[in-house]
């Protein structure tokens, strides 16, 4: 079945990070998942952690780490998301490309380098490091020429992984004991089995024939990647050793070898949505394609992989990438524009319909009015009520924003408007004072810590809170008079002499502020506007406006620093006005007569 | 904030409000300003009476070192009256008829009426009676600079002329042109 055809076992005992290719990146993980093989639960994979990387999807079983596997994202053709219902967990379905197995038909035709060892480029002699993803490992990291494109007589003997036979062993990693390495005949250093020369002394290492078979399989670390197209032979090897456990499932898998496979991941412990998003992004990013080869292009034109690879590297490769991305962008744009055009056509229809309706209504009401007014002349046409349906239709039209110019504003519509303003006022009250109802304290409200706030800020904040269907300033101003009825303590509007309008709570009425200000001055002496603004936690401009209002009422008087004899002033900023209590009111002459 | 009166070196008792810095600033609020200028007028007139000053110029506020320093400046609180404010005060004094622009048709300098011209007329007439100079012709110089100091010493001529004009209306004085200027003759006063 799909699970066994597409996936490849990995060693679940080592952390996922260590299983990654060098150019692979772990994007997200989610524990508590189960895997469905096709439509059935896969009993061996019911409790584990799933990781998504730029290249692959890993499943690491929690208990039986042997059941862990990796799935190349390149096989995934389509994903589905199921949100879950009652006891059924959310699931993500991965549809896998049916062509994935086609490349296995002629494994010898395509070149399958093992990524677990270094190899030397035939062209530039660059020693490519192990650990790259299969796609990236196919081409030389330095010159971009695909590996093996130049037939080399020495490749068979010099590069062990070039032989197809060890590849079958590459997947059996977990059943092997870690290789102790190859002792150097010169210095006896135990070298990594994949090395051909001694790391210490540089002498060439012996390659025992028996060892060679498993030299690549021995590396348990990251690069234990899958030579994708040879999977069937891998499976065989796996089955041979692991047959007693997975025997019956594998048998089923053989049965439906040819059809399109799918795998479901069931999220028992949630986390499905973010994971699905990451998965989608990873699929979109096509990280496994970036370096050149993809499993799909390979299967598409497996006969000429070399040409493809060459085209993908170097300057021509860059040019082609740019071209492709430009094409993609263009097609996306075209799609979007065609959508928009369709919408516009529909909107035109809507407007036409509205106009027709409105005309018909006007004609009907005028004819009705004509007949009625001929019957009794005194009240005139103004008193005639329109049919209820007509007003309803018109008000609905106006609510849709399709109001015709010749459509009168009916009482019905007015009623709706009033209701609308009421609703707006209620909403604004929520924005200003916070909505405590329902789910606890989610919004603090703009005026939670401030008693006074300028209108422009309120308008901006409100519209930001709305996000859509923004309120025009006119509507905003019409809403304000209704605000005190919906707020507690009531929030009132106040306009200063300069024309600045604010919303304020009771502590900021003129009288309350004046008394507080006089108390403040009595307590701490004459103050500048700046000091008052600090004390009151207002902006300087706003404090200035409020003090000016108090001055107009005669509550305070000014002491201008311009009247200083020396300098701009002593101790405080020059040119500034300090506010005093009104020393003149109630003053009785106590000087010389 | 505790304002107190202050006695100047010339022995003038300044009102406590003179120690309040806002007193030296022109207040935008008309109600407040009317109270302030009322106090200013009272202060200026009483100081003028104390120092026998007859004129007040806007220039007095511009530079220090004149007769008005003690009133127009307060060194203790580092405040002074700005010329623009003084000009406004003088304007309001002229409007209240406690001062008159002198010379007329300008607004930089004013004659202070810490006694109204009618009061000056009475003072002048009483002085003439008390010094026994009825029915004799006196020059203006004889009045403004008499051998014995009088309340009229140094009285500005425009003010003196106004007072004489008022007396002439009630037939208690007569303005006479003499060879080297003007003269006046006082009468016993008959209604």
XYZ file of C-alpha atoms in Angstrom:
784
model
C 0.000 0.000 0.000
C 0.838 3.596 -0.258
C 2.556 3.849 3.043
C 5.108 1.263 2.182
C 5.503 2.178 -1.395
C 6.315 5.805 -0.854
C 7.880 5.981 2.521
C 11.220 4.898 3.697
C 12.047 3.722 7.171
C 14.306 5.878 9.239
C 15.992 5.329 12.521
C 13.575 6.694 15.077
C 15.977 6.541 17.951
C 17.990 9.527 16.835
C 16.598 13.026 16.832
C 14.972 14.248 13.670
C 17.450 17.071 13.331
C 20.152 14.533 12.768
C 18.176 12.828 10.015
C 17.958 15.956 7.909
C 19.976 16.679 4.820
C 22.380 19.543 4.975
C 20.099 21.675 2.866
C 16.962 20.573 4.622
C 15.213 22.484 7.342
C 12.812 21.334 10.027
C 9.677 23.462 9.835
C 7.202 22.079 12.320
C 6.517 19.134 14.570
C 3.384 17.757 16.106
C 3.120 14.956 18.546
C 0.228 12.648 19.223
C -0.586 11.718 15.682
C -1.641 8.507 14.008
C -1.218 7.488 10.399
C -3.789 5.984 8.068
C -2.458 3.897 5.291
C -4.932 4.676 2.562
C -8.311 4.550 4.240
C -7.372 2.124 6.997
C -5.558 2.860 10.157
C -2.039 1.641 10.037
C -1.762 -0.240 13.313
C 1.974 0.109 13.500
C 1.836 3.895 13.307
C -0.729 5.046 15.792
C 1.190 7.056 18.319
C 4.045 9.212 17.278
C 5.333 12.566 16.287
C 5.174 13.966 12.811
C 7.742 16.464 11.544
C 7.587 18.419 8.354
C 10.730 19.715 6.687
C 11.410 21.488 3.457
C 11.969 18.143 1.798
C 10.277 15.422 3.717
C 7.649 14.397 6.172
C 8.903 12.342 9.090
C 6.915 10.076 11.303
C 8.692 9.016 14.453
C 6.861 6.386 16.422
C 6.807 6.981 20.123
C 7.179 3.436 21.329
C 8.356 1.354 18.452
C 10.927 3.514 16.883
C 11.468 0.920 14.215
C 8.200 1.891 12.662
C 9.348 5.417 11.984
C 9.441 6.488 8.363
C 10.069 9.453 6.118
C 8.058 10.531 3.099
C 9.439 12.692 0.334
C 7.185 15.694 -0.121
C 7.929 15.457 -3.826
C 5.403 12.642 -4.063
C 2.588 14.679 -2.660
C 0.291 15.857 -5.406
C -2.560 17.151 -3.330
C -3.499 17.678 0.278
C -6.838 17.724 1.978
C -7.775 18.987 5.379
C -10.518 17.601 7.529
C -11.331 19.576 10.635
C -12.680 16.697 12.695
C -16.137 16.020 14.041
C -17.124 14.900 17.522
C -14.795 12.014 18.314
C -13.121 11.955 14.958
C -9.767 13.772 15.070
C -8.737 16.356 12.522
C -6.950 14.800 9.616
C -4.686 15.813 6.813
C -4.833 13.664 3.727
C -1.843 13.480 1.419
C -2.507 12.242 -2.091
C 0.615 10.774 -3.559
C 1.694 10.802 -7.139
C 0.972 7.564 -8.912
C 3.999 7.998 -11.077
C 6.310 7.647 -8.164
C 6.710 3.972 -8.803
C 7.153 4.259 -12.512
C 10.737 5.244 -12.175
C 11.402 2.035 -10.366
C 10.737 0.084 -13.492
C 14.172 0.772 -14.800
C 16.298 1.553 -11.832
C 19.480 1.182 -13.750
C 18.639 3.887 -16.247
C 18.642 6.731 -13.791
C 21.617 7.571 -11.798
C 21.201 7.149 -8.088
C 23.971 8.481 -6.023
C 23.966 7.764 -2.409
C 24.148 10.934 -0.476
C 25.924 9.451 2.429
C 29.402 9.659 1.086
C 31.678 12.160 -0.460
C 32.265 12.001 -4.161
C 34.597 13.728 -6.451
C 33.318 15.655 -9.416
C 34.582 14.350 -12.668
C 34.838 17.784 -14.158
C 36.259 20.060 -11.515
C 37.495 17.450 -9.077
C 35.629 19.126 -6.266
C 35.094 16.784 -3.377
C 31.400 17.043 -2.676
C 30.481 16.613 0.966
C 27.934 14.047 2.058
C 24.635 14.994 3.599
C 22.865 16.819 0.802
C 19.387 15.920 -0.308
C 19.208 13.480 -3.222
C 18.343 16.218 -5.638
C 21.168 18.418 -4.488
C 23.603 15.549 -4.334
C 23.138 14.740 -7.983
C 25.039 17.729 -9.152
C 28.386 19.021 -8.165
C 28.170 21.757 -5.584
C 30.940 23.741 -7.239
C 30.515 23.499 -11.008
C 26.915 22.321 -11.241
C 27.699 19.439 -13.571
C 25.668 16.375 -12.701
C 27.432 13.546 -11.167
C 28.472 10.849 -13.509
C 27.629 12.843 -16.589
C 31.130 12.288 -17.785
C 31.753 8.620 -18.021
C 34.652 7.809 -15.848
C 36.495 4.612 -15.940
C 37.634 4.946 -12.401
C 34.253 5.775 -10.910
C 33.307 2.186 -10.370
C 36.268 1.466 -8.266
C 36.732 4.832 -6.632
C 33.188 5.672 -5.537
C 31.532 2.912 -3.640
C 28.027 4.354 -3.800
C 28.062 4.395 -7.560
C 27.443 0.712 -7.486
C 23.738 0.051 -7.228
C 24.028 -2.910 -4.915
C 24.858 -1.093 -1.661
C 21.830 1.098 -2.087
C 19.549 -1.637 -1.011
C 21.372 -1.718 2.245
C 21.049 1.988 2.730
C 17.633 1.618 4.240
C 18.377 -1.001 6.782
C 20.202 1.430 8.952
C 18.431 0.695 12.170
C 19.101 -2.971 12.136
C 22.780 -2.587 11.835
C 25.166 -2.063 14.616
C 27.085 1.105 14.220
C 30.149 0.385 12.189
C 33.296 0.783 14.108
C 35.126 2.116 11.072
C 38.022 1.047 8.967
C 41.367 0.870 10.702
C 44.129 2.600 8.802
C 46.915 0.216 7.977
C 49.476 2.945 8.616
C 48.336 4.687 11.777
C 45.515 2.371 12.912
C 43.062 5.208 13.208
C 39.485 4.006 12.926
C 38.190 5.931 9.950
C 34.592 6.491 9.001
C 33.610 3.656 6.706
C 32.732 6.019 3.898
C 36.174 7.502 3.767
C 38.607 6.263 1.266
C 41.687 7.900 2.674
C 42.733 8.053 6.281
C 41.632 11.162 8.076
C 44.817 11.373 10.101
C 47.661 10.311 7.889
C 46.050 10.528 4.457
C 47.049 7.051 3.522
C 44.617 5.059 1.413
C 42.349 2.753 3.327
C 41.712 -0.866 2.571
C 38.201 -1.617 1.399
C 37.278 -5.120 2.349
C 34.847 -6.551 -0.118
C 32.358 -7.660 2.492
C 32.353 -4.288 4.208
C 31.909 -2.345 1.108
C 28.429 -3.612 0.770
C 27.342 -1.966 3.972
C 29.651 0.935 4.140
C 27.028 3.432 3.210
C 24.352 1.844 5.265
C 26.461 2.177 8.323
C 26.120 5.914 8.506
C 23.253 6.491 10.773
C 23.366 10.227 10.729
C 21.562 12.765 8.632
C 22.461 11.681 5.164
C 20.785 8.324 5.350
C 18.614 9.490 2.576
C 16.681 7.479 0.175
C 17.686 6.807 -3.362
C 14.133 7.440 -4.381
C 13.648 5.487 -7.553
C 15.057 2.263 -6.256
C 12.482 1.976 -3.630
C 11.074 -1.352 -4.502
C 14.351 -3.040 -4.065
C 14.705 -1.212 -0.767
C 11.405 -2.575 0.295
C 12.496 -6.024 -0.572
C 15.547 -5.687 1.511
C 13.524 -4.307 4.338
C 11.004 -7.066 4.113
C 13.623 -9.657 4.197
C 14.792 -8.550 7.547
C 11.637 -7.176 9.033
C 9.149 -9.493 7.537
C 7.769 -11.108 10.627
C 6.258 -7.878 11.865
C 4.829 -6.177 8.844
C 4.220 -9.203 6.772
C 0.497 -9.076 6.296
C 0.284 -5.349 5.642
C 3.017 -5.515 3.158
C 1.185 -8.247 1.398
C -1.830 -5.992 1.057
C 0.408 -3.247 -0.201
C 1.616 -5.424 -2.984
C -1.921 -6.069 -4.037
C -2.785 -2.547 -5.017
C 0.584 -1.521 -6.225
C -0.573 0.347 -9.286
C -3.143 2.793 -8.013
C -2.893 6.284 -6.607
C -1.945 6.188 -2.994
C -2.840 8.355 -0.099
C -1.858 8.723 3.500
C -3.846 10.302 6.241
C -2.370 11.868 9.305
C -4.730 12.009 12.222
C -4.038 14.662 14.845
C -5.119 13.176 18.121
C -3.727 15.975 20.192
C -4.590 18.930 18.026
C -2.074 21.209 16.414
C -3.509 20.220 13.079
C -4.154 23.648 11.670
C -0.725 25.212 12.134
C 0.867 21.999 11.010
C -1.259 21.897 7.895
C -0.343 25.481 7.117
C 3.333 24.726 7.436
C 2.916 21.634 5.293
C 1.197 23.620 2.588
C 3.911 26.215 2.679
C 6.566 23.582 2.474
C 4.829 21.956 -0.488
C 4.550 25.292 -2.185
C 8.178 26.073 -1.536
C 9.280 22.865 -3.297
C 12.483 22.793 -1.338
C 13.394 19.445 -2.862
C 13.450 20.971 -6.315
C 15.573 23.966 -5.667
C 18.886 22.457 -6.497
C 17.826 20.888 -9.717
C 16.500 17.392 -9.776
C 13.020 16.649 -8.628
C 11.515 13.280 -8.364
C 8.754 14.423 -10.674
C 10.818 15.931 -13.416
C 12.959 12.945 -13.197
C 10.074 10.606 -13.747
C 8.771 12.857 -16.477
C 11.881 12.760 -18.596
C 13.984 10.150 -17.000
C 15.563 9.419 -20.320
C 17.523 12.633 -20.342
C 18.211 13.662 -16.776
C 21.600 15.057 -17.648
C 20.312 17.726 -19.985
C 17.782 18.824 -17.470
C 20.353 19.123 -14.801
C 22.710 21.106 -16.901
C 19.890 23.497 -17.761
C 19.231 24.028 -14.120
C 22.666 25.130 -13.183
C 24.904 27.982 -14.072
C 23.774 31.219 -15.669
C 21.276 29.536 -17.971
C 19.772 27.903 -14.928
C 19.359 31.270 -13.220
C 17.821 32.723 -16.353
C 15.440 29.852 -16.605
C 14.424 30.210 -12.967
C 13.700 33.892 -13.498
C 11.685 33.054 -16.583
C 9.679 30.421 -14.791
C 8.897 32.654 -11.867
C 7.859 35.469 -14.197
C 5.581 33.098 -16.046
C 4.069 31.891 -12.823
C 3.468 35.414 -11.649
C 1.843 36.356 -14.920
C -0.528 33.438 -14.852
C -1.440 34.189 -11.242
C -2.138 37.785 -12.142
C -4.293 36.732 -15.074
C -6.338 34.468 -12.855
C -6.877 37.225 -10.333
C -7.840 39.753 -12.978
C -10.307 37.418 -14.612
C -11.945 36.915 -11.229
C -12.209 40.645 -10.790
C -13.706 41.094 -14.228
C -16.333 38.490 -13.502
C -17.181 40.319 -10.295
C -17.481 43.616 -12.115
C -19.873 42.134 -14.635
C -22.016 40.864 -11.793
C -21.914 44.223 -10.054
C -23.083 45.929 -13.232
C -26.034 43.548 -13.364
C -26.850 44.328 -9.758
C -26.842 48.057 -10.307
C -29.008 47.727 -13.386
C -31.479 45.613 -11.485
C -31.606 48.133 -8.685
C -32.194 50.983 -11.090
C -35.000 49.102 -12.800
C -36.652 48.260 -9.519
C -36.437 51.807 -8.348
C -37.894 53.189 -11.555
C -40.750 50.788 -11.443
C -41.484 51.733 -7.853
C -41.409 55.447 -8.613
C -43.758 54.998 -11.534
C -46.120 52.934 -9.426
C -46.228 55.333 -6.512
C -46.659 58.393 -8.731
C -49.560 56.832 -10.582
C -51.098 55.795 -7.296
C -50.577 59.267 -5.923
C -52.167 60.740 -9.013
C -55.318 58.722 -8.594
C -55.559 59.350 -4.898
C -54.838 63.071 -5.066
C -57.587 63.411 -7.629
C -59.895 61.888 -5.096
C -59.054 64.227 -2.237
C -57.010 67.274 -2.805
C -56.471 68.736 0.615
C -53.643 66.711 2.166
C -51.602 66.746 -1.008
C -49.081 64.147 -2.017
C -46.869 64.444 0.956
C -49.174 62.589 3.240
C -49.395 59.575 1.011
C -47.735 56.550 2.493
C -45.815 54.407 0.049
C -46.615 50.727 -0.046
C -44.732 48.900 2.592
C -43.008 46.624 0.123
C -41.687 49.563 -1.830
C -40.114 51.174 1.178
C -38.675 47.881 2.209
C -37.113 47.321 -1.176
C -35.752 50.825 -1.276
C -34.269 50.675 2.150
C -32.695 47.332 1.340
C -31.259 48.837 -1.815
C -29.838 51.762 0.077
C -28.379 49.434 2.639
C -26.689 47.564 -0.157
C -25.170 50.823 -1.262
C -27.287 50.839 -4.413
C -29.344 53.858 -3.517
C -30.627 55.686 -6.565
C -30.393 59.436 -6.717
C -34.083 59.928 -7.269
C -35.093 57.640 -4.460
C -36.475 59.607 -1.533
C -35.306 58.988 1.986
C -38.354 57.401 3.493
C -39.405 57.337 7.071
C -38.763 53.646 7.033
C -35.219 54.258 6.004
C -34.875 56.907 8.651
C -35.961 54.413 11.229
C -33.318 52.051 10.034
C -30.747 54.819 10.088
C -31.586 55.682 13.643
C -31.263 52.085 14.589
C -28.005 51.996 12.755
C -26.666 54.974 14.623
C -27.791 53.415 17.852
C -25.889 50.307 16.940
C -22.862 52.344 15.996
C -22.986 54.234 19.262
C -23.121 50.967 21.139
C -20.151 49.675 19.209
C -18.211 52.868 19.749
C -18.963 52.657 23.446
C -17.422 49.206 23.392
C -14.360 50.490 21.628
C -13.970 53.343 24.077
C -14.760 51.646 27.339
C -13.909 48.059 26.522
C -16.297 45.194 26.070
C -16.586 43.410 29.367
C -19.486 41.291 28.301
C -19.086 37.757 27.081
C -15.640 36.300 27.069
C -14.077 38.212 29.881
C -11.814 41.163 29.316
C -10.586 40.952 25.808
C -10.595 44.615 24.880
C -9.404 47.251 27.299
C -10.992 50.176 25.500
C -9.384 53.366 24.336
C -10.537 55.412 27.295
C -9.723 52.922 29.979
C -6.826 54.931 31.295
C -7.638 58.245 29.743
C -10.525 60.453 30.557
C -10.245 62.639 27.520
C -9.376 61.837 23.962
C -9.392 63.798 20.749
C -11.983 63.003 18.103
C -9.524 62.216 15.348
C -7.888 59.609 17.503
C -11.228 58.076 18.372
C -12.195 57.966 14.735
C -8.938 56.387 13.706
C -8.982 53.888 16.536
C -12.550 52.929 15.897
C -11.974 52.308 12.230
C -8.883 50.339 13.020
C -10.928 48.227 15.400
C -13.590 47.723 12.754
C -11.121 46.813 10.063
C -13.778 46.630 7.375
C -16.698 48.857 6.416
C -15.009 51.964 7.738
C -17.084 54.736 9.187
C -16.930 58.098 7.395
C -16.348 61.141 9.600
C -19.836 62.431 8.929
C -21.474 59.300 10.264
C -19.059 59.361 13.134
C -20.140 62.866 14.112
C -23.791 61.873 13.868
C -23.148 58.937 16.157
C -21.539 60.998 18.906
C -24.701 62.599 20.341
C -26.049 59.106 21.024
C -22.920 58.063 22.848
C -23.757 59.207 26.427
C -26.807 56.955 26.416
C -24.662 53.879 25.820
C -21.728 54.606 28.087
C -21.316 54.554 31.800
C -19.920 56.828 33.038
C -21.360 58.884 30.201
C -18.888 60.065 27.607
C -19.680 63.474 26.235
C -18.390 65.506 23.385
C -16.828 68.860 24.049
C -15.603 71.423 21.579
C -12.998 73.964 22.609
C -12.719 77.531 21.466
C -10.125 76.579 18.902
C -12.534 74.101 17.330
C -10.811 71.055 18.760
C -13.357 68.419 19.667
C -12.820 65.778 22.276
C -14.685 63.013 23.989
C -14.432 63.059 27.736
C -15.652 61.381 30.878
C -17.320 63.329 33.687
C -14.025 64.176 35.451
C -13.086 66.271 32.445
C -16.092 68.514 32.224
C -15.206 72.189 32.361
C -16.363 72.617 35.944
C -14.668 69.486 37.244
C -11.418 70.319 35.551
C -11.486 73.928 36.763
C -11.922 72.901 40.355
C -9.241 70.276 40.044
C -6.902 72.753 38.420
C -7.406 75.347 41.116
C -6.775 72.681 43.714
C -3.607 71.719 41.903
C -2.327 75.286 41.749
C -3.181 75.929 45.365
C -1.301 72.825 46.325
C 1.797 73.057 44.184
C 1.944 76.701 43.256
C 1.718 78.334 39.871
C 2.163 75.861 37.060
C 3.043 75.942 33.426
C 0.828 74.331 30.848
C 3.462 71.661 30.528
C 3.304 70.924 34.233
C -0.454 70.736 34.132
C -0.370 68.378 31.177
C 2.016 66.159 33.055
C -0.077 66.237 36.175
C -3.270 65.509 34.294
C -1.687 63.046 31.869
C -2.935 64.998 28.912
C -1.173 66.124 25.801
C 0.255 69.615 26.073
C -2.029 70.954 23.383
C -5.069 69.467 25.049
C -4.036 70.766 28.459
C -3.530 74.181 26.877
C -7.027 74.084 25.472
C -8.546 73.097 28.770
C -6.647 75.710 30.773
C -7.599 78.330 28.231
C -11.207 77.347 28.754
C -10.759 77.775 32.500
C -9.098 81.138 31.920
C -12.059 82.246 29.864
C -14.240 81.436 32.819
C -11.962 83.515 35.021
C -10.697 80.592 37.044
C -7.023 81.274 36.419
C -4.893 84.117 35.212
C -1.599 84.129 33.450
C 1.861 85.237 34.339
C 3.786 85.718 31.137
C 7.511 85.131 31.220
C 7.814 87.992 28.763
C 7.301 90.341 31.697
C 10.495 89.242 33.398
C 12.969 91.969 34.090
C 16.061 89.861 33.648
C 16.522 87.124 31.156
C 13.789 84.810 30.087
C 13.050 83.922 33.649
C 14.528 82.541 36.784
C 14.614 78.804 37.109
C 11.975 77.911 34.573
C 11.691 78.046 30.839
C 11.508 81.503 29.371
C 8.682 82.768 27.283
C 6.248 80.485 28.957
C 3.045 81.265 30.691
C 2.574 80.149 34.256
C -0.903 79.790 35.483
C -2.039 81.389 38.714
C -5.306 81.315 40.463
C -7.245 84.430 39.656
C -5.561 86.833 42.063
C -7.754 89.697 40.930
C -11.163 88.352 41.748
C -12.168 89.410 45.194
C -9.071 91.551 45.701
C -9.491 94.424 48.088
C -7.170 97.387 47.815
C -4.625 97.312 50.576
C -2.113 99.824 49.286
C -1.710 103.501 50.019
C -4.756 105.654 49.541
C 1.354 82.783 47.299
C 1.056 84.805 50.434
C 1.129 88.279 49.026
C 2.021 91.178 51.259
C 2.179 94.927 50.995
C 5.514 96.597 50.637
C 6.772 100.026 51.547
C 9.093 101.585 48.998
C 12.104 103.774 49.671
C 10.007 106.818 48.973
C 7.609 105.730 51.668
C 4.858 104.545 49.401
C 2.866 101.556 50.530
C 2.499 99.232 47.571
C -0.600 97.022 47.586
C -0.164 93.298 48.011
C -1.307 92.654 44.484
C 1.840 94.348 43.268
C 3.713 91.261 44.457
C 1.598 88.943 42.341
C 3.344 88.162 39.065
C 0.116 87.920 37.054
C -0.476 91.570 37.920
C 2.216 92.461 35.385
C 0.763 90.429 32.547
C -2.031 91.615 30.368
C -4.867 89.148 30.863
C -6.764 87.959 27.801
C -9.914 87.400 29.801
C -11.801 90.746 29.679
C -13.379 90.306 33.093
C -10.074 89.583 34.727
C -8.394 92.342 32.793
C -10.952 94.943 33.862
C -10.238 94.169 37.509
C -6.523 94.258 36.862
C -6.589 97.619 35.115
C -8.816 99.022 37.833
C -6.132 98.137 40.352
C -3.438 99.513 38.103
C -5.219 102.842 37.710
C -5.686 103.099 41.423
C -2.053 102.261 42.036
C -0.773 104.710 39.435
C -2.942 107.551 40.675
C -2.111 107.064 44.312
C 1.575 106.797 43.531
C 1.372 109.931 41.378
C -0.305 111.699 44.248
C 2.349 110.446 46.628
C 5.213 111.558 44.415
C 3.373 114.552 42.903
C 3.907 113.153 39.418
C 1.786 114.583 36.694
C 2.721 112.702 33.554
C 3.060 109.054 32.648
C 4.744 108.006 29.432
C 4.887 104.641 27.743
C 8.636 105.135 27.702
C 8.610 104.871 31.480
C 8.000 101.160 31.079
C 10.659 100.719 28.476
C 13.683 101.789 30.427
C 14.528 101.707 34.066
C 15.730 104.675 36.036
C 12.799 107.038 36.171
C 10.203 108.144 38.698
C 7.903 105.247 37.962
C 10.369 102.430 38.614
C 8.842 101.537 41.959
C 5.474 100.906 40.425
C 6.116 99.690 36.933
C 8.794 97.250 38.022
C 8.981 94.807 40.869
C 12.545 93.622 41.314
C 11.529 91.341 44.151
C 9.498 89.095 41.875
C 11.422 89.925 38.708
C 8.472 91.405 36.872
C 7.869 94.567 34.936
C 5.036 96.041 32.959
C 5.548 95.743 29.251
C 5.195 99.004 27.297
C 2.299 97.525 25.364
C 0.472 96.769 28.581
C 1.201 100.232 29.989
C -0.108 101.755 26.797
C -3.311 99.784 27.252
C -3.573 100.936 30.861
C -3.111 104.564 29.844
C -5.770 104.133 27.195
C -8.210 102.801 29.728
C -7.336 105.702 32.094
C -8.041 108.182 29.346
C -11.315 106.431 28.674
C -12.244 106.699 32.354
C -11.289 110.375 32.325
C -8.665 110.034 35.033
C -5.967 110.990 32.561
C -5.708 112.911 29.344
C -3.283 112.527 26.520
C -0.904 115.430 26.670
C -0.093 116.661 24.128
C -3.375 115.574 22.568
C -3.683 113.400 19.478
C -1.058 110.902 20.484
C -1.043 108.021 22.946
C 2.475 107.788 24.231
C 2.164 110.192 27.105
C -0.664 111.294 29.355
C -1.432 113.813 32.039
C -2.599 112.135 35.186
C -5.650 113.490 36.963
C -4.995 112.298 40.449
C -7.039 115.373 41.113
C -9.688 116.125 38.571
C -9.463 119.553 36.876
C -12.536 120.610 38.872
C -10.724 119.716 42.105
C -7.634 121.565 40.927
C -9.779 124.584 40.221
C -11.003 124.545 43.806
C -7.472 124.095 45.087
C -6.281 126.979 42.953
C -9.045 129.282 44.108
C -8.508 128.455 47.739
C -4.798 129.064 47.332
C -5.470 132.466 45.821
C -7.767 133.401 48.698
C -5.448 132.046 51.364
C -2.478 133.953 49.991
C -4.530 137.115 49.485
C -4.000 137.397 45.801
C -7.572 138.117 44.766
C -8.025 140.782 42.132
C -4.357 140.917 41.344
C -2.884 139.739 38.117
C -0.645 136.659 38.427
C 1.476 135.090 35.758
C 1.416 131.291 35.374
C 4.964 131.271 36.629
C 3.818 132.928 39.856
C 1.432 130.024 40.378
C 3.604 127.099 39.367
C 6.697 128.364 41.135
C 5.620 130.453 44.100
C 8.133 131.654 46.692
C 6.362 129.562 49.269
C 5.654 125.987 48.312
C 2.043 125.398 47.497
C -0.071 122.419 46.361
C 0.190 123.945 42.942
C 3.937 123.936 42.680
C 5.057 122.400 39.400
C 1.533 121.929 38.196
C 1.723 121.412 34.418
C 0.526 124.375 32.447
C -2.151 122.506 30.477
C -3.690 121.368 33.737
C -3.435 124.857 35.202
C -5.079 126.342 32.160
C -7.894 123.803 32.446
C -8.448 124.669 36.090
C -8.512 128.411 35.301
C -10.977 127.805 32.494
C -13.245 126.007 34.943
C -12.948 128.910 37.415
C -13.660 131.389 34.644
C -16.936 129.647 33.937
C -18.092 130.505 37.455
C -16.627 134.016 37.240
C -13.973 133.348 39.818
C -11.025 133.905 37.529
C -10.200 135.697 34.352
C -7.549 134.763 31.807
C -5.581 137.831 30.741
C -3.072 138.176 27.991
C 0.029 139.996 29.208
C 3.107 141.138 27.398
C 5.367 138.180 28.129
C 2.789 135.396 28.175
C -0.472 134.821 29.964
C -1.832 136.012 33.278
C -4.779 135.306 35.474
C -6.821 137.367 37.878
C -8.854 135.722 40.628
C -12.061 137.058 42.035
C -13.766 136.455 45.343
C -16.216 134.137 43.787
C -19.776 135.052 43.315
C -22.346 132.728 42.050
